[in-house]
Coordinates of C-alpha atoms and ligand atoms in Angstrom, one line a residue:
M151 CA -16.9 -2.5 17.4
T152 CA -16.0 1.2 18.3
S153 CA -18.2 4.0 17.7
L154 CA -18.2 5.4 14.3
A155 CA -16.6 8.8 14.7
S156 CA -19.6 10.3 13.1
R157 CA -21.4 10.3 16.1
D158 CA -19.6 13.4 17.0
M159 CA -18.9 14.6 13.5
K160 CA -20.6 17.8 12.3
L161 CA -22.7 18.1 9.4
M162 CA -20.3 19.1 6.3
D163 CA -20.8 22.4 4.8
D164 CA -22.4 22.2 1.2
S165 CA -21.8 25.8 0.1
Q166 CA -18.3 24.7 -0.2
P167 CA -17.4 23.4 -3.8
G168 CA -17.5 19.7 -4.2
V169 CA -19.3 18.9 -1.2
V170 CA -22.2 16.3 -1.4
P171 CA -24.1 16.4 1.7
L172 CA -26.1 13.1 2.7
F173 CA -29.4 14.4 2.8
L174 CA -30.8 17.5 0.6
P175 CA -34.5 18.1 0.3
Y176 CA -36.0 18.3 -3.0
V177 CA -37.9 21.4 -4.4
N178 CA -39.5 21.8 -7.8
D179 CA -41.1 24.6 -9.8
A180 CA -44.3 23.4 -9.3
M181 CA -44.4 23.2 -5.5
R182 CA -43.2 26.8 -5.6
A183 CA -45.8 27.7 -7.7
N184 CA -48.6 25.6 -6.0
V185 CA -47.3 27.1 -2.7
A186 CA -47.4 30.8 -3.9
D187 CA -51.0 30.4 -5.2
Q188 CA -52.1 28.7 -2.2
L189 CA -51.2 31.7 -0.2
Q190 CA -53.6 33.8 -2.4
T191 CA -56.8 31.8 -1.3
R192 CA -58.8 31.4 2.0
W193 CA -57.2 27.9 2.6
L194 CA -54.0 27.8 4.5
G195 CA -55.3 25.0 7.0
Q196 CA -56.9 21.8 6.3
G197 CA -59.4 22.7 3.4
P198 CA -60.1 21.0 -0.4
G199 CA -56.2 20.9 -1.1
V200 CA -55.8 18.4 1.5
D201 CA -58.4 16.0 -0.2
A202 CA -56.9 16.8 -3.7
F203 CA -53.6 15.4 -2.4
E204 CA -55.0 12.6 -1.1
E205 CA -56.6 11.6 -4.6
E206 CA -53.6 12.4 -6.5
F207 CA -51.3 10.7 -3.9
C208 CA -53.3 7.6 -4.4
S209 CA -53.3 7.5 -8.4
A210 CA -49.5 8.7 -8.6
A211 CA -48.4 6.2 -5.6
L212 CA -50.5 3.7 -5.1
E213 CA -51.8 2.9 -8.6
G214 CA -55.5 4.1 -7.4
H215 CA -55.7 2.1 -4.4
G216 CA -55.9 2.6 -0.9
N217 CA -57.9 5.0 1.2
A218 CA -55.2 7.8 1.8
V219 CA -55.3 10.5 4.9
A220 CA -52.9 13.0 4.9
V221 CA -51.5 14.3 8.3
S222 CA -48.9 16.3 10.0
S223 CA -46.1 13.9 10.0
G224 CA -45.1 10.2 9.3
T225 CA -44.8 9.8 13.0
A226 CA -48.4 11.2 13.6
A227 CA -49.5 8.6 10.8
L228 CA -48.1 5.7 12.6
H229 CA -49.6 6.9 16.1
L230 CA -53.4 6.7 14.4
A231 CA -52.4 3.5 12.7
Y232 CA -51.5 2.0 15.8
I233 CA -54.2 3.2 17.4
L234 CA -56.6 1.7 14.8
A235 CA -54.9 -1.8 14.4
L236 CA -55.5 -2.4 18.0
E237 CA -59.4 -0.9 18.0
S238 CA -60.0 -3.0 14.9
R239 CA -59.0 -6.7 16.7
G240 CA -60.6 -5.3 20.0
I241 CA -57.6 -4.7 21.8
Q242 CA -57.2 -2.0 24.7
Q243 CA -54.2 0.3 24.8
G244 CA -51.7 -1.1 27.0
D245 CA -52.6 -4.7 26.9
G246 CA -50.1 -7.1 25.1
E247 CA -46.9 -6.8 23.0
V248 CA -46.2 -6.1 19.8
I249 CA -43.1 -7.3 17.4
A250 CA -41.2 -4.3 16.1
P251 CA -37.5 -4.0 14.1
V252 CA -35.1 -3.5 16.2
F253 CA -33.3 -1.4 13.5
T254 CA -35.2 1.6 12.4
C255 CA -35.9 5.4 12.9
T256 CA -37.0 5.7 16.6
A257 CA -40.6 6.9 15.0
T258 CA -41.5 3.6 14.1
N259 CA -41.4 2.3 17.7
L260 CA -42.1 5.6 19.8
P261 CA -46.1 5.5 19.2
W262 CA -46.2 2.1 20.7
I263 CA -44.7 3.6 24.0
Y264 CA -47.6 6.3 23.9
L265 CA -49.9 3.4 23.6
G266 CA -48.3 1.5 26.6
M267 CA -47.4 -1.5 24.3
E268 CA -44.8 -3.8 25.3
I269 CA -42.1 -4.1 22.5
R270 CA -40.5 -7.4 21.9
W271 CA -37.3 -6.6 19.0
A272 CA -37.1 -8.5 16.0
D273 CA -33.7 -8.7 14.5
I274 CA -32.5 -7.6 11.1
E275 CA -31.7 -9.7 8.1
P276 CA -28.3 -9.3 7.2
E277 CA -28.6 -9.0 3.5
T278 CA -31.3 -5.8 3.7
M279 CA -31.3 -4.7 7.3
N280 CA -35.0 -5.1 7.3
I281 CA -36.8 -7.2 9.9
S282 CA -35.9 -10.8 9.8
L283 CA -38.8 -13.4 9.5
P284 CA -37.3 -16.0 11.5
S285 CA -37.0 -13.5 14.2
I286 CA -40.5 -12.6 13.8
E287 CA -41.8 -16.6 13.8
R288 CA -39.3 -16.9 17.4
L289 CA -41.2 -13.8 18.9
I290 CA -45.0 -14.4 18.1
G291 CA -47.2 -15.8 20.5
P292 CA -50.6 -15.3 22.6
K293 CA -49.7 -11.9 23.7
T294 CA -48.7 -10.6 20.3
R295 CA -51.4 -8.1 19.2
A296 CA -49.6 -6.2 15.9
I297 CA -46.4 -6.2 14.3
S298 CA -44.4 -3.2 12.8
V299 CA -42.7 -3.9 9.5
V300 CA -40.3 -1.1 8.0
H301 CA -38.7 -1.2 4.5
Y302 CA -35.6 0.2 5.4
G303 CA -34.0 2.5 2.9
G304 CA -37.0 1.6 0.6
H305 CA -36.0 -2.1 0.1
P306 CA -39.2 -4.0 0.4
A307 CA -39.5 -6.3 3.5
N308 CA -40.4 -9.9 3.1
L309 CA -44.2 -9.1 3.0
A310 CA -45.4 -12.8 1.7
G311 CA -43.7 -14.6 4.6
I312 CA -44.8 -11.9 7.7
R313 CA -48.3 -11.8 6.0
A314 CA -48.8 -15.3 6.3
L315 CA -47.5 -15.4 9.9
A316 CA -50.0 -12.7 10.9
A317 CA -52.9 -14.0 9.0
D318 CA -52.1 -17.5 10.8
A319 CA -52.0 -15.3 14.3
G320 CA -54.9 -13.1 13.3
I321 CA -52.9 -9.9 13.9
P322 CA -52.9 -6.6 11.7
I323 CA -49.4 -5.6 10.1
I324 CA -48.6 -1.9 10.0
E325 CA -46.0 -1.1 7.1
D326 CA -43.8 1.8 8.0
A327 CA -43.3 2.9 4.4
A328 CA -41.9 6.2 5.2
Q329 CA -38.6 5.4 3.3
A330 CA -40.6 3.4 0.5
L331 CA -42.6 5.7 -1.4
G332 CA -42.8 3.9 -5.1
G333 CA -41.3 0.8 -4.1
R334 CA -43.2 -2.4 -5.0
S335 CA -43.9 -5.4 -3.2
Q336 CA -44.9 -8.6 -5.3
G337 CA -45.5 -6.4 -8.2
N338 CA -47.8 -3.9 -6.1
R339 CA -47.0 -0.5 -5.2
I340 CA -45.9 -0.5 -1.4
G341 CA -48.7 0.5 0.6
S342 CA -51.2 -0.3 -2.2
D343 CA -52.3 -3.6 -0.6
A344 CA -51.5 -3.1 3.0
E345 CA -54.1 -3.1 5.9
F346 CA -52.3 -0.3 7.2
A347 CA -49.4 1.5 5.7
I348 CA -47.8 5.2 6.0
F349 CA -45.5 7.4 4.4
S350 CA -43.6 10.6 5.4
F351 CA -43.1 13.7 3.5
Q352 CA -40.4 15.2 6.1
A353 CA -37.8 17.6 4.5
I354 CA -35.6 15.0 3.3
K355 CA -38.0 12.0 1.9
H356 CA -38.6 11.5 -1.8
I357 CA -41.2 14.2 -2.0
T358 CA -41.7 16.7 0.9
T359 CA -44.5 18.8 2.3
G360 CA -42.1 20.4 4.9
D361 CA -43.1 18.0 7.2
G362 CA -46.3 15.8 6.8
G363 CA -47.5 12.0 6.4
M364 CA -50.1 10.0 4.7
L365 CA -52.0 7.2 6.6
V366 CA -53.1 4.3 4.1
I367 CA -56.0 2.0 5.2
N368 CA -57.7 -0.3 3.3
D369 CA -61.1 -0.5 5.1
P370 CA -62.9 2.7 3.9
E371 CA -64.7 2.5 7.7
L372 CA -61.5 2.9 9.4
A373 CA -60.0 5.5 7.0
A374 CA -63.2 7.6 8.1
T375 CA -62.4 7.0 11.7
A376 CA -58.7 8.0 10.7
R377 CA -59.8 11.4 9.2
R378 CA -62.0 12.3 12.5
L379 CA -58.9 11.2 14.8
R380 CA -56.8 13.8 12.8
W381 CA -59.0 16.6 14.0
F382 CA -60.1 16.4 17.7
G383 CA -62.4 13.5 16.8
I384 CA -64.4 16.1 14.7
D385 CA -66.1 15.1 11.0
R386 CA -64.1 18.4 9.3
K387 CA -66.0 17.9 5.7
G388 CA -69.5 17.6 7.8
K389 CA -68.5 20.7 9.6
Q390 CA -67.3 22.5 6.5
G391 CA -70.7 21.2 5.1
G392 CA -72.7 23.2 7.4
T393 CA -72.7 20.9 10.7
W394 CA -71.5 23.4 13.3
E395 CA -73.1 21.7 16.4
N396 CA -72.1 18.3 17.1
D397 CA -71.0 16.0 19.7
V398 CA -67.6 15.0 20.1
T399 CA -67.3 10.9 20.9
E400 CA -63.6 10.1 20.0
V401 CA -60.5 11.5 21.9
G402 CA -59.0 12.8 18.6
Y403 CA -55.6 14.9 18.0
K404 CA -54.3 17.8 15.9
Y405 CA -52.5 15.9 13.4
Q406 CA -54.2 17.4 10.1
M407 CA -52.3 18.4 6.9
T408 CA -52.7 22.1 5.8
D409 CA -53.5 23.0 2.6
V410 CA -50.0 24.9 2.0
S411 CA -48.2 21.9 2.8
A412 CA -50.5 19.9 0.5
A413 CA -49.6 22.3 -2.2
M414 CA -46.0 21.6 -2.2
G415 CA -46.9 17.6 -1.9
R416 CA -49.0 18.1 -5.1
G417 CA -46.1 19.8 -6.9
G418 CA -43.5 17.1 -5.7
L419 CA -45.6 14.3 -6.7
V420 CA -45.5 15.2 -10.3
D421 CA -42.0 14.4 -10.1
L422 CA -42.3 11.1 -8.6
E423 CA -41.3 8.5 -11.3
K424 CA -38.3 10.8 -12.3
I425 CA -37.1 10.9 -8.4
L426 CA -37.4 7.1 -8.2
G427 CA -35.5 6.7 -11.3
H428 CA -32.7 9.0 -10.4
R429 CA -32.1 7.3 -7.3
T430 CA -32.6 4.0 -8.4
T431 CA -29.6 4.8 -11.3
L432 CA -27.4 6.0 -8.4
L433 CA -28.1 3.1 -5.8
D434 CA -27.3 0.7 -8.8
R435 CA -24.2 2.5 -9.7
Y436 CA -22.8 2.1 -6.1
S437 CA -23.5 -1.2 -6.2
Q438 CA -21.6 -2.0 -9.6
N439 CA -19.0 0.2 -9.3
T440 CA -17.9 -1.6 -6.1
K441 CA -18.7 -4.9 -6.9
T442 CA -15.3 -6.4 -7.0
E443 CA -14.1 -4.4 -3.7
T444 CA -14.6 -7.4 -1.2
R445 CA -14.1 -5.3 2.2
T446 CA -17.3 -3.5 1.7
R447 CA -20.5 -4.3 0.3
I448 CA -23.6 -2.5 -0.6
L449 CA -27.3 -3.4 0.5
N450 CA -29.0 -3.7 -2.7
V451 CA -29.6 -7.2 -3.2
Q452 CA -31.9 -7.8 -6.3
P453 CA -35.2 -7.8 -4.8
S454 CA -37.2 -10.9 -5.8
S455 CA -39.1 -10.8 -8.9
G456 CA -41.8 -8.1 -8.8
D457 CA -39.9 -5.9 -5.9
S458 CA -38.5 -2.8 -6.5
H459 CA -36.6 -0.7 -4.3
A460 CA -37.2 2.9 -3.6
A461 CA -33.5 3.9 -3.2
W462 CA -33.9 6.3 -0.3
L463 CA -30.9 5.2 1.4
A464 CA -27.8 3.3 -0.3
T465 CA -26.2 1.7 2.5
I466 CA -22.6 0.3 2.4
V467 CA -21.7 -2.6 5.3
V468 CA -17.9 -2.7 5.8
N469 CA -17.0 -6.7 6.4
Q470 CA -13.3 -5.8 6.8
G471 CA -11.3 -2.5 8.0
D472 CA -12.3 0.4 10.1
P473 CA -15.7 2.0 9.0
A474 CA -14.7 5.2 10.6
S475 CA -11.6 5.7 8.5
L476 CA -13.9 5.0 5.4
Q477 CA -16.1 7.8 6.7
L478 CA -12.9 10.0 7.1
A479 CA -11.5 9.2 3.6
L480 CA -15.4 9.9 2.0
R481 CA -15.5 13.2 4.1
N482 CA -12.0 14.2 2.8
A483 CA -13.2 13.7 -0.8
G484 CA -16.4 15.9 0.0
I485 CA -19.1 12.9 0.3
E486 CA -20.7 12.8 3.4
A487 CA -21.7 9.3 4.8
N488 CA -23.2 8.5 8.1
P489 CA -25.1 5.7 9.8
V490 CA -28.4 7.4 10.0
H491 CA -30.1 5.3 12.4
Y492 CA -28.9 3.2 15.2
R493 CA -30.7 0.1 16.9
N494 CA -33.5 1.2 19.1
D495 CA -33.0 -0.8 22.1
R496 CA -30.2 0.8 23.1
Y497 CA -32.2 4.1 23.8
S498 CA -33.0 4.7 27.2
I499 CA -36.5 5.5 26.5
F500 CA -37.0 2.0 25.2
D501 CA -35.4 0.4 28.5
G502 CA -36.8 -2.1 30.1
R503 CA -39.0 -2.8 27.2
A504 CA -36.2 -4.9 25.1
S505 CA -35.5 -8.4 24.9
G506 CA -32.1 -7.7 23.5
D507 CA -31.8 -10.9 21.5
C508 CA -30.9 -9.6 18.1
P509 CA -27.5 -11.6 17.1
E510 CA -27.4 -10.2 13.5
M511 CA -28.2 -6.4 14.8
E512 CA -25.2 -6.9 16.9
L513 CA -22.8 -8.3 14.3
M514 CA -23.9 -5.3 12.0
D515 CA -23.7 -2.5 14.6
G516 CA -20.9 0.1 14.0
R517 CA -20.2 -0.8 10.4
Y518 CA -22.7 0.4 8.2
L519 CA -22.9 3.7 7.0
C520 CA -25.0 5.5 4.4
L521 CA -24.2 7.2 1.3
P522 CA -25.8 10.2 -0.7
V523 CA -28.6 9.1 -3.1
H524 CA -30.7 12.1 -3.5
M525 CA -31.5 14.5 -6.4
G526 CA -28.5 16.5 -5.8
V527 CA -26.2 14.0 -6.4
T528 CA -24.9 13.3 -9.7
V529 CA -23.4 10.0 -11.2
G530 CA -20.1 11.8 -11.4
D531 CA -20.3 12.1 -7.6
V532 CA -21.3 8.6 -7.1
D533 CA -18.1 7.7 -9.1
R534 CA -16.1 9.9 -6.9
A535 CA -17.4 8.2 -4.0
C536 CA -16.5 4.7 -5.3
E537 CA -13.3 5.8 -6.0
V538 CA -12.5 6.0 -2.4
I539 CA -14.2 2.9 -1.1
C540 CA -12.1 1.0 -3.7
G541 CA -9.1 3.1 -2.6
D542 CA -7.1 3.3 0.7
W543 CA -8.7 3.9 3.7
Ligands
PLP62 C1 -38.5 4.7 9.1 C2 -39.3 6.1 9.5 N1 -40.4 6.0 9.8 C3 -40.9 6.7 10.2 C4 -40.4 8.1 10.3 C5 -41.3 9.2 10.7 O1 -41.5 10.4 9.7 P1 -42.0 11.6 9.9 O2 -40.4 12.8 10.2 O3 -42.7 12.3 9.2 O4 -42.7 11.9 11.4 C6 -39.4 8.5 9.4 C7 -38.8 9.5 9.0 O5 -38.7 10.5 10.0 C8 -38.8 6.8 9.1 O6 -37.6 6.9 8.4

């Protein structure tokens, strides 16, 4: 398959009438007001606002479960999660392999390189582009130390199957739920029953803090360690409580969230259900409007009972015809579409680490595009995009 034209394509100019960009940040009045208020206080860095955001996040997004640790990005959350996943099993950094999805944002896999772990690439399931259970089954072995699972685009991965495999092998799963805020797996909010899960509040995610992330850990002691590691290895609350002289015994990072970011996040959380509802409506409409179109399919298989899609991405797969022509036809109609992620084993930074055995990814390569589903997209925009998809291209 030849490269998609998008690899050289400029972002569309959304100041032009009728142009629907692929991504757009969502900012509401509560976020604006919270930030303005926060700027009147003494807490611009990490303070009580971060604690409040963690609590409100657990109740709004995780039905009161989990121990949430707010950090500076989803990638920082993954780095800390991977450190703690290894430590919790007594594994030294650099010792052994991890199984990770070949298809994801590179941020899922980069922190494994920080820790010197060897990545074994797991293939995709063609129906969802999530990590494939049979592929994990083939890769798992005595050197496997952990499994990274991504809920691609917000579609819940096959957690029941993966958890059974991981439990047999005695290894941790780290759920990268950067794209799956508010989704459900087996009736539970994604992340609420995870050993380790992370979320991202990067500008274009369901809710944003400009940049930011949340690490969710079920073990409160490990969560306390994460709170120290995010701030130089120091218990910041203890320090705020008056303990100024203390030893530092762990190598920590500068990964904390600030109260200004938390103020944005708290405002965004107010609209979480509205955001999920809007995105899901648009994703379902893409599927409905194109269900008789045999050249393409939208990745929106009905999740199994108890699962629900968080609809961060609407992905279209082109089975027949040239995806670059579809992309151009959409663009000519003012709709921006793009593959967003590429298989990670192609990137030079991962060279020499890839096993390269991903036949389903091979078949999918160059055949998929993501369509806009953000809060600035209307049902009419989706209908317009679907007319293009069902027309000549
Ligand atoms: C699947 C996935 N993992 C991790 C990340 C990293 O999150 P952040 O940009 O907040 O570091 C992102 C998004 O950027 C993502 O889409």
